[in-house]
N, CA, C and O atoms as a MOPAC input file, in Angstrom:
PM7 MOZYME 1SCF
protein

 N     95.14500 1    89.55000 1    79.10300 1
 C     94.82500 1    88.23500 1    79.74400 1
 C     95.93500 1    88.02600 1    80.77600 1
 O     97.06100 1    87.65400 1    80.44300 1
 N     95.57500 1    88.28300 1    82.05300 1
 C     96.59900 1    88.12900 1    83.16500 1
 C     97.06400 1    86.69400 1    83.20700 1
 O     96.26600 1    85.76800 1    83.06500 1
 N     98.34600 1    86.51200 1    83.40000 1
 C     98.88700 1    85.24700 1    83.45200 1
 C     99.32700 1    84.87700 1    84.91600 1
 O     99.53900 1    83.70300 1    85.21900 1
 N     99.45600 1    85.88600 1    85.79700 1
 C     99.87600 1    85.67700 1    87.12000 1
 C     98.64100 1    85.76900 1    88.01000 1
 O     97.71400 1    86.53900 1    87.76000 1
 N     98.67100 1    84.90600 1    89.11600 1
 C     97.66200 1    84.97100 1    90.10900 1
 C     97.77600 1    86.24100 1    90.87500 1
 O     98.85500 1    86.83200 1    90.92300 1
 N     96.70900 1    86.69100 1    91.48000 1
 C     96.58100 1    87.98600 1    92.19100 1
 C     97.72600 1    88.27800 1    93.13800 1
 O     98.28500 1    89.37400 1    93.09300 1
 N     98.09400 1    87.34200 1    93.98900 1
 C     99.28400 1    87.52500 1    94.98200 1
 C    100.54600 1    87.66500 1    94.28000 1
 O    101.32800 1    88.52100 1    94.69500 1
 N    100.86200 1    86.95800 1    93.28400 1
 C    102.03200 1    87.22000 1    92.51800 1
 C    102.13600 1    88.52500 1    91.79300 1
 O    103.16400 1    89.20100 1    91.77600 1
 N    100.98800 1    88.85200 1    91.17900 1
 C    100.88700 1    90.09000 1    90.56100 1
 C    101.13200 1    91.29000 1    91.39400 1
 O    101.80900 1    92.24200 1    91.00600 1
 N    100.51200 1    91.20500 1    92.64300 1
 C    100.71300 1    92.33500 1    93.56300 1
 C    102.19900 1    92.28500 1    94.03600 1
 O    102.77000 1    93.37000 1    94.14700 1
 N    102.82000 1    91.25700 1    94.29900 1
 C    104.16200 1    91.17700 1    94.56800 1
 C    105.09100 1    91.77000 1    93.48000 1
 O    106.05000 1    92.47500 1    93.79500 1
 N    104.79600 1    91.48000 1    92.22000 1
 C    105.53900 1    92.06800 1    91.16400 1
 C    105.41000 1    93.56000 1    91.04800 1
 O    106.39100 1    94.27800 1    90.85300 1
 N    104.14400 1    94.03100 1    91.17300 1
 C    103.96200 1    95.50700 1    91.17600 1
 C    104.74400 1    96.19300 1    92.29600 1
 O    105.45000 1    97.16900 1    92.03900 1
 N    104.63800 1    95.72900 1    93.47000 1
 C    105.22000 1    96.28800 1    94.61500 1
 C    106.73900 1    96.23500 1    94.45200 1
 O    107.38800 1    97.25700 1    94.67000 1
 N    107.37900 1    95.03400 1    94.05800 1
 C    108.70100 1    95.01100 1    93.90900 1
 C    109.30800 1    95.92100 1    92.81300 1
 O    110.41600 1    96.44000 1    92.95300 1
 N    108.55800 1    96.08500 1    91.75100 1
 C    109.05000 1    96.94800 1    90.67300 1
 C    108.92600 1    98.33600 1    91.09000 1
 O    109.81200 1    99.12600 1    90.76300 1
 N    107.88700 1    98.73700 1    91.80100 1
 C    107.89600 1   100.10700 1    92.34300 1
 C    109.02100 1   100.42700 1    93.29400 1
 O    109.65400 1   101.47900 1    93.19900 1
 N    109.26500 1    99.51500 1    94.20900 1
 C    110.32800 1    99.73300 1    95.15700 1
 C    111.59300 1    99.70600 1    94.37400 1
 O    112.41500 1   100.57500 1    94.66500 1
 N    111.88600 1    98.88700 1    93.46100 1
 C    113.13700 1    98.83200 1    92.72200 1
 C    113.43800 1   100.20000 1    91.98200 1
 O    114.53600 1   100.75800 1    91.98600 1
 N    112.35600 1   100.63100 1    91.37900 1
 C    112.47400 1   102.05100 1    90.67200 1
 C    112.79300 1   103.03900 1    91.73400 1
 O    113.69200 1   103.84000 1    91.47700 1
 N    112.18200 1   103.11200 1    92.92300 1
 C    112.32800 1   103.99700 1    93.97300 1
 C    113.76800 1   103.89700 1    94.40500 1
 O    114.41400 1   104.93800 1    94.53200 1
 N    114.28500 1   102.80300 1    94.62400 1
 C    115.66700 1   102.71000 1    95.16700 1
 C    116.74900 1   102.88700 1    94.22700 1
 O    117.90900 1   102.97300 1    94.63000 1
 N    116.43000 1   102.95300 1    92.90700 1
 C    117.42000 1   103.42700 1    91.93000 1
 C    117.23100 1   104.78700 1    91.55500 1
 O    117.89700 1   105.28300 1    90.64600 1
 N    116.29800 1   105.48200 1    92.24100 1
 C    116.16800 1   106.95400 1    91.97800 1
 C    115.24300 1   107.32000 1    90.94900 1
 O    115.07600 1   108.51000 1    90.68300 1
 N    114.57600 1   106.34200 1    90.29500 1
 C    113.63100 1   106.69800 1    89.17200 1
 C    112.22700 1   106.77300 1    89.73400 1
 O    111.38100 1   105.90500 1    89.52300 1
 N    112.02100 1   107.89200 1    90.48400 1
 C    110.84300 1   108.13900 1    91.11400 1
 C    109.57500 1   108.24400 1    90.33100 1
 O    108.48600 1   107.88200 1    90.77500 1
 N    109.77500 1   108.78300 1    89.08600 1
 C    108.52800 1   108.83300 1    88.26300 1
 C    108.13600 1   107.53300 1    87.78100 1
 O    106.93700 1   107.29200 1    87.64200 1
 N    109.02000 1   106.65900 1    87.50700 1
 C    108.60700 1   105.22400 1    87.21200 1
 C    108.07200 1   104.51100 1    88.35100 1
 O    107.20100 1   103.65500 1    88.19500 1
 N    108.52600 1   104.80400 1    89.46000 1
 C    108.06800 1   104.16900 1    90.76500 1
 C    106.68300 1   104.62300 1    90.89800 1
 O    105.81000 1   103.76900 1    91.04800 1
 N    106.38500 1   105.83100 1    90.86300 1
 C    104.99300 1   106.46900 1    91.01000 1
 C    104.09200 1   105.86200 1    89.88900 1
 O    102.97100 1   105.45200 1    90.18900 1
 N    104.50900 1   105.79800 1    88.72200 1
 C    103.67800 1   105.22900 1    87.53800 1
 C    103.39200 1   103.83800 1    87.87400 1
 O    102.20900 1   103.50200 1    87.80900 1
 N    104.27800 1   102.94900 1    88.22800 1
 C    104.05000 1   101.69500 1    88.51000 1
 C    103.05100 1   101.36700 1    89.67500 1
 O    102.22200 1   100.45800 1    89.62000 1
 N    103.21900 1   102.16700 1    90.67500 1
 C    102.30100 1   102.00200 1    91.85000 1
 C    100.95200 1   102.75500 1    91.51500 1
 O     99.93300 1   102.34000 1    92.06700 1
 N    100.87700 1   103.69600 1    90.76000 1
 C     99.68100 1   104.21300 1    90.25300 1
 C     98.81000 1   103.18100 1    89.44100 1
 O     97.59600 1   103.04400 1    89.59200 1
 N     99.59000 1   102.47900 1    88.56400 1
 C     98.98300 1   101.41300 1    87.81500 1
 C     98.40200 1   100.37200 1    88.80500 1
 O     97.23000 1    99.99500 1    88.78600 1
 N     99.34800 1    99.95200 1    89.66800 1
 C     98.79900 1    98.94000 1    90.65300 1
 C     97.57200 1    99.38200 1    91.37300 1
 O     96.69600 1    98.55200 1    91.61800 1
 N     97.44600 1   100.59100 1    91.72000 1
 C     96.35400 1   101.15400 1    92.43300 1
 C     95.06300 1   101.20300 1    91.56800 1
 O     93.92300 1   101.05500 1    92.00700 1
 N     95.40100 1   101.42800 1    90.30400 1
 C     94.27400 1   101.38500 1    89.31600 1
 C     93.53900 1   100.12600 1    89.18300 1
 O     92.34100 1   100.08900 1    88.90100 1
 N     94.36000 1    98.96600 1    89.41500 1
 C     93.76800 1    97.72900 1    89.27700 1
 C     93.37300 1    97.14300 1    90.70100 1
 O     92.54500 1    96.23900 1    90.81200 1
 N     94.00100 1    97.70400 1    91.74400 1
 C     93.77200 1    97.14600 1    93.10200 1
 C     93.80800 1    98.30000 1    94.11300 1
 O     94.78900 1    98.47200 1    94.83600 1
 N     92.68400 1    99.11300 1    94.15300 1
 C     92.77900 1   100.36000 1    94.88200 1
 C     92.77200 1   100.27400 1    96.41300 1
 O     92.97800 1   101.26400 1    97.11400 1
 N     92.54500 1    99.14600 1    96.86600 1
 C     92.53300 1    99.00700 1    98.34200 1
 C     93.84100 1    98.29000 1    98.96200 1
 O     93.90500 1    97.93300 1   100.13800 1
 N     94.83000 1    98.13500 1    98.05900 1
 C     96.13600 1    97.43800 1    98.45100 1
 C     96.84800 1    98.48100 1    99.21800 1
 O     97.25000 1    99.49300 1    98.64500 1
 N     97.03600 1    98.28000 1   100.55600 1
 C     97.65500 1    99.13500 1   101.49100 1
 C     99.21800 1    99.38900 1   101.18100 1
 O     99.80600 1   100.44900 1   101.39200 1
 N     99.76600 1    98.23600 1   100.65100 1
 C    101.27900 1    98.37300 1   100.35200 1
 C    101.52000 1    99.05500 1    99.18900 1
 O    102.66500 1    99.49500 1    99.08600 1
 N    100.64700 1    99.30000 1    98.14100 1
 C    100.91600 1   100.06500 1    97.07300 1
 C    100.64900 1   101.63500 1    97.55400 1
 O    101.35100 1   102.53200 1    97.08700 1
 N     99.73300 1   101.87800 1    98.38800 1
 C     99.62100 1   103.21400 1    99.04600 1
 C    100.83400 1   103.61200 1    99.79500 1
 O    101.31100 1   104.74100 1    99.68400 1
 N    101.41300 1   102.55500 1   100.67500 1
 C    102.52000 1   102.86400 1   101.46600 1
 C    103.77500 1   103.21000 1   100.61900 1
 O    104.45800 1   104.21500 1   100.82000 1
 N    104.01200 1   102.31000 1    99.67800 1
 C    105.15700 1   102.61400 1    98.74500 1
 C    105.00500 1   103.90100 1    97.88800 1
 O    105.96500 1   104.59200 1    97.54700 1
 N    103.75300 1   104.15000 1    97.58300 1
 C    103.51900 1   105.53400 1    96.90700 1
 C    103.89900 1   106.72900 1    97.85300 1
 O    104.49000 1   107.72900 1    97.44600 1
 N    103.52200 1   106.53900 1    99.09600 1
 C    103.88000 1   107.50800 1   100.14800 1
 C    105.30900 1   107.78500 1   100.23100 1
 O    105.73900 1   108.93100 1   100.36600 1
 N    106.14900 1   106.61500 1   100.14100 1
 C    107.63200 1   106.67700 1   100.21700 1
 C    108.06200 1   107.45100 1    98.99300 1
 O    108.91300 1   108.33200 1    99.12100 1
 N    107.52600 1   107.17600 1    97.80400 1
 C    107.98400 1   107.81800 1    96.62000 1
 C    107.66300 1   109.34400 1    96.82400 1
 O    108.55400 1   110.15700 1    96.58000 1
 N    106.56600 1   109.72100 1    97.21400 1
 C    106.23400 1   111.14000 1    97.35900 1
 C    107.13300 1   111.72300 1    98.37700 1
 O    107.60900 1   112.84300 1    98.18600 1
 N    107.40100 1   111.04700 1    99.44600 1
 C    108.34600 1   111.72100 1   100.46200 1
 C    109.71400 1   111.86500 1    99.81000 1
 O    110.36400 1   112.86400 1   100.11700 1
 N    110.22100 1   111.01500 1    98.97100 1
 C    111.54700 1   111.17300 1    98.31400 1
 C    111.35200 1   112.32500 1    97.26300 1
 O    112.35300 1   112.91600 1    96.85700 1
 N    110.17000 1   112.64900 1    96.83300 1
 C    109.99100 1   113.74100 1    95.87000 1
 C    109.71700 1   115.05700 1    96.58700 1
 O    109.40600 1   116.07400 1    95.96600 1
 N    109.84500 1   115.00900 1    97.95200 1
 C    109.57700 1   116.15600 1    98.74200 1
 C    108.12400 1   116.72400 1    98.71300 1
 O    107.92200 1   117.92800 1    98.86500 1
 N    107.13400 1   115.84000 1    98.51600 1
 C    105.79800 1   116.18100 1    98.36400 1
 C    105.06200 1   115.72500 1    99.64800 1
 O    104.43100 1   114.66800 1    99.64600 1
 N    105.14000 1   116.52600 1   100.75900 1
 C    104.67800 1   116.15300 1   102.00800 1
 C    103.20000 1   115.83500 1   102.03000 1
 O    102.78100 1   114.82800 1   102.60200 1
 N    102.38700 1   116.71400 1   101.39100 1
 C    100.97700 1   116.51700 1   101.42900 1
 C    100.53700 1   115.21000 1   100.78200 1
 O     99.69700 1   114.48800 1   101.31800 1
 N    101.11700 1   114.92100 1    99.62500 1
 C    100.72600 1   113.65400 1    98.96500 1
 C    101.26700 1   112.44800 1    99.72300 1
 O    100.61200 1   111.40700 1    99.77400 1
 N    102.52600 1   112.58400 1   100.34700 1
 C    102.97600 1   111.53700 1   101.16300 1
 C    102.05900 1   111.24400 1   102.26500 1
 O    101.72900 1   110.09000 1   102.53700 1
 N    101.62400 1   112.32200 1   102.93300 1
 C    100.63200 1   112.14300 1   104.12100 1
 C     99.42400 1   111.47700 1   103.61800 1
 O     98.96800 1   110.52600 1   104.25100 1
 N     98.86700 1   111.88400 1   102.54400 1
 C     97.59700 1   111.39200 1   102.01400 1
 C     97.74400 1   109.86000 1   101.64100 1
 O     96.83200 1   109.06400 1   101.86700 1
 N     98.92600 1   109.49700 1   101.06700 1
 C     99.02300 1   108.08000 1   100.73500 1
 C     99.32700 1   107.26400 1   101.97300 1
 O     98.95000 1   106.09300 1   102.00500 1
 N     99.98100 1   107.79200 1   102.99400 1
 C    100.19100 1   107.09600 1   104.11000 1
 C     98.83200 1   106.83200 1   104.87900 1
 O     98.56800 1   105.74100 1   105.38500 1
 N     98.02500 1   107.89500 1   104.91600 1
 C     96.67800 1   107.79900 1   105.59900 1
 C     95.89200 1   106.70200 1   104.81000 1
 O     95.30300 1   105.85500 1   105.48200 1
 N     95.83000 1   106.64000 1   103.49900 1
 C     95.20100 1   105.66100 1   102.68900 1
 C     95.72600 1   104.25600 1   103.06400 1
 O     94.94700 1   103.34100 1   103.32900 1
 N     96.99700 1   104.12100 1   103.07700 1
 C     97.63000 1   102.89300 1   103.33000 1
 C     97.11900 1   102.26000 1   104.64100 1
 O     96.71600 1   101.09600 1   104.65500 1
 N     97.13700 1   103.01400 1   105.70900 1
 C     96.68200 1   102.47700 1   107.03200 1
 C     95.15900 1   102.24800 1   107.06800 1
 O     94.65100 1   101.32900 1   107.71100 1
 N     94.44200 1   103.16100 1   106.32000 1
 C     93.01800 1   102.92100 1   106.25300 1
 C     92.67600 1   101.61700 1   105.58800 1
 O     91.87400 1   100.84200 1   106.11000 1
 N     93.23800 1   101.37500 1   104.50400 1
 C     92.90900 1   100.07800 1   103.74000 1
 C     93.50800 1    98.91000 1   104.49200 1
 O     92.93400 1    97.82100 1   104.51400 1
 N     94.70200 1    99.13400 1   105.13100 1
 C     95.30000 1    98.01300 1   105.91300 1
 C     94.30700 1    97.52700 1   107.00300 1
 O     94.05600 1    96.33700 1   107.19200 1
 N     93.75000 1    98.58600 1   107.72500 1
 C     92.78000 1    98.11200 1   108.84400 1
 C     91.66400 1    97.52600 1   108.30700 1
 O     91.16100 1    96.58200 1   108.91800 1
 N     91.10600 1    97.97000 1   107.11300 1
 C     89.85200 1    97.35100 1   106.66900 1
 C     90.04100 1    96.04500 1   105.94300 1
 O     89.18500 1    95.16600 1   106.04300 1
 N     91.16900 1    95.87400 1   105.18700 1
 C     91.22400 1    94.74700 1   104.26800 1
 C     92.37900 1    93.76300 1   104.40200 1
 O     92.25300 1    92.62100 1   103.96200 1
 N     93.57600 1    94.19700 1   105.03700 1
 C     94.76700 1    93.30100 1   104.97200 1
 C     95.47500 1    93.27500 1   106.28600 1
 O     96.51800 1    93.87900 1   106.53600 1
 N     94.79500 1    92.50800 1   107.10000 1
 C     95.41500 1    92.44000 1   108.50800 1
 C     96.39000 1    91.34400 1   108.67700 1
 O     96.89100 1    91.11100 1   109.77700 1
 N     96.69800 1    90.60100 1   107.51700 1
 C     97.50800 1    89.40200 1   107.76700 1
 C     99.03800 1    89.80600 1   107.80700 1
 O     99.75300 1    89.42600 1   108.73400 1
 N     99.50100 1    90.56700 1   106.80000 1
 C    100.86400 1    91.05200 1   106.79100 1
 C    101.05100 1    92.28100 1   107.48300 1
 O    100.24600 1    93.18400 1   107.25400 1
 N    102.01300 1    92.47600 1   108.32400 1
 C    102.16700 1    93.80300 1   109.00900 1
 C    102.58600 1    94.89600 1   108.03000 1
 O    103.32900 1    94.69700 1   107.06800 1
 N    102.01800 1    96.11900 1   108.37400 1
 C    102.50700 1    97.31600 1   107.54400 1
 C    103.61000 1    97.89100 1   108.22400 1
 O    103.61800 1    97.92900 1   109.45500 1
 N    104.62200 1    98.37900 1   107.48700 1
 C    105.76300 1    98.98600 1   108.12900 1
 C    105.47300 1   100.20500 1   108.96600 1
 O    104.50200 1   100.92200 1   108.72400 1
 N    106.30300 1   100.43700 1   109.93400 1
 C    106.16300 1   101.64000 1   110.79400 1
 C    106.90800 1   102.80100 1   109.97200 1
 O    108.11600 1   102.74900 1   109.74200 1
 N    106.09000 1   103.84100 1   109.55400 1
 C    106.82100 1   104.88500 1   108.86900 1
 C    107.73600 1   105.62300 1   109.70900 1
 O    108.62100 1   106.26100 1   109.13800 1
 N    107.66900 1   105.64200 1   110.97400 1
 C    108.52600 1   106.36800 1   111.86900 1
 C    110.00600 1   105.73800 1   111.78000 1
 O    110.99500 1   106.41300 1   112.06700 1
 N    110.08200 1   104.47500 1   111.38700 1
 C    111.38000 1   103.90600 1   111.28000 1
 C    111.90700 1   103.71300 1   109.80900 1
 O    112.96700 1   103.14000 1   109.55700 1
 N    111.07200 1   104.24000 1   108.87400 1
 C    111.39000 1   104.18500 1   107.48100 1
 C    112.25600 1   105.37600 1   107.04400 1
 O    111.86300 1   106.53400 1   107.18000 1
 N    113.44200 1   105.05700 1   106.51700 1
 C    114.44500 1   106.17400 1   106.09500 1
 C    113.81400 1   106.98100 1   105.07500 1
 O    114.12200 1   108.17000 1   104.99400 1
 N    112.98500 1   106.48600 1   104.30500 1
 C    112.27800 1   107.30400 1   103.18100 1
 C    111.56400 1   108.57100 1   103.80400 1
 O    111.51000 1   109.63500 1   103.18800 1
 N    111.04100 1   108.39900 1   105.01300 1
 C    110.37600 1   109.54400 1   105.61200 1
 C    111.19700 1   110.26000 1   106.67000 1
 O    110.66600 1   110.97600 1   107.51900 1
 N    112.50400 1   110.04800 1   106.59700 1
 C    113.39700 1   110.69500 1   107.59100 1
 C    113.22900 1   112.22100 1   107.55300 1
 O    113.02400 1   112.82900 1   108.60300 1
 N    113.30800 1   112.84300 1   106.39800 1
 C    113.33100 1   114.18900 1   106.37400 1
 C    111.90300 1   114.81600 1   106.76000 1
 O    111.79600 1   115.89800 1   107.33800 1
 N    110.89700 1   114.07000 1   106.40200 1
 C    109.48800 1   114.49700 1   106.74200 1
 C    109.18900 1   114.38800 1   108.23200 1
 O    108.34300 1   115.10800 1   108.76300 1
 N    109.90500 1   113.46600 1   108.90700 1
 C    109.67900 1   113.31700 1   110.33200 1
 C    110.12400 1   114.62100 1   111.09700 1
 O    109.81300 1   114.77800 1   112.27700 1
 N    110.77400 1   115.44600 1   110.48000 1
 C    111.10500 1   116.78300 1   111.20300 1
 C    109.90600 1   117.76600 1   111.07900 1
 O    109.89200 1   118.81600 1   111.72100 1
 N    108.95400 1   117.42200 1   110.28400 1
 C    107.73800 1   118.25300 1   110.17300 1
 C    106.72100 1   117.73900 1   111.24200 1
 O    106.31500 1   116.58300 1   111.35500 1
 N    106.36900 1   118.88500 1   112.05100 1
 C    105.35900 1   118.34100 1   113.10500 1
 C    104.13900 1   117.76100 1   112.70100 1
 O    103.67100 1   116.82900 1   113.35500 1
 N    103.50800 1   118.24600 1   111.59500 1
 C    102.24700 1   117.62100 1   111.07800 1
 C    102.50800 1   116.15800 1   110.54500 1
 O    101.67500 1   115.27300 1   110.74000 1
 N    103.61500 1   115.94200 1   109.91100 1
 C    103.88700 1   114.60000 1   109.47700 1
 C    104.09200 1   113.72700 1   110.56600 1
 O    103.55300 1   112.62100 1   110.60300 1
 N    104.90700 1   114.18900 1   111.53900 1
 C    105.16800 1   113.36100 1   112.76600 1
 C    103.90500 1   113.03000 1   113.49900 1
 O    103.72200 1   111.88300 1   113.90700 1
 N    103.06200 1   113.94000 1   113.67700 1
 C    101.74200 1   113.78500 1   114.28000 1
 C    100.94100 1   112.77300 1   113.55600 1
 O    100.32600 1   111.93300 1   114.21300 1
 N    100.89000 1   112.77500 1   112.24500 1
 C    100.11300 1   111.79700 1   111.46400 1
 C    100.71500 1   110.35200 1   111.76700 1
 O     99.98400 1   109.40100 1   112.04400 1
 N    102.01400 1   110.26600 1   111.69800 1
 C    102.62900 1   108.90600 1   111.85100 1
 C    102.34000 1   108.35600 1   113.25000 1
 O    102.05300 1   107.16900 1   113.40200 1
 N    102.41800 1   109.25400 1   114.31600 1
 C    102.08500 1   108.89700 1   115.55000 1
 C    100.51900 1   108.30300 1   115.65500 1
 O    100.22300 1   107.23600 1   116.19400 1
 N     99.71300 1   109.10600 1   115.10400 1
 C     98.37100 1   108.69000 1   115.12300 1
 C     98.01300 1   107.35300 1   114.35800 1
 O     97.12600 1   106.58400 1   114.72800 1
 N     98.78800 1   107.17900 1   113.28000 1
 C     98.59900 1   105.90000 1   112.47300 1
 C     99.09600 1   104.70200 1   113.24000 1
 O     98.52800 1   103.61400 1   113.15300 1
 N    100.12600 1   104.89900 1   113.97000 1
 C    100.70400 1   103.75500 1   114.67500 1
 C     99.90400 1   103.56200 1   116.06600 1
 O     99.88200 1   102.44900 1   116.59100 1
 N     99.34000 1   104.51100 1   116.57200 1
 C     98.50300 1   104.38600 1   117.84700 1
 C     97.16800 1   104.95800 1   117.51500 1
 O     96.86400 1   106.10000 1   117.85800 1
 N     96.32600 1   104.13500 1   116.81600 1
 C     94.99500 1   104.59600 1   116.58600 1
 C     94.10300 1   104.65000 1   117.69600 1
 O     94.26100 1   103.84600 1   118.61500 1
 N     93.11600 1   105.55700 1   117.73600 1
 C     92.23800 1   105.64100 1   118.88800 1
 C     91.43100 1   104.34400 1   119.10600 1
 O     91.13500 1   103.61200 1   118.16200 1
 N     91.08900 1   104.08700 1   120.37100 1
 C     90.43200 1   102.80000 1   120.75900 1
 C     88.93600 1   102.96300 1   120.39600 1
 O     88.14500 1   102.04500 1   120.60900 1

């Protein structure tokens, strides 16, 4: 029986996932965000934060997939709050040295017209 409204629940899941990430508990961060996505699969911010966790786990392919999903769902469903620029996010710093990852982030920030 959910007690929180949807916006507060989303904020709780996102903040908990980020808190686990920032304290280095990447497995718990991933599990929290996976749970969030199981209940709200089009939430772009859950996908974005999951991409950050994958980047910190050195899993480039899953980070790229999650980033792609984040921007896809953001453009389709959540245009109100801005999505962060991954090129400026320190979580992706190491991956920005990878040409494929850098190309993806450029394409996400400058979509075709």
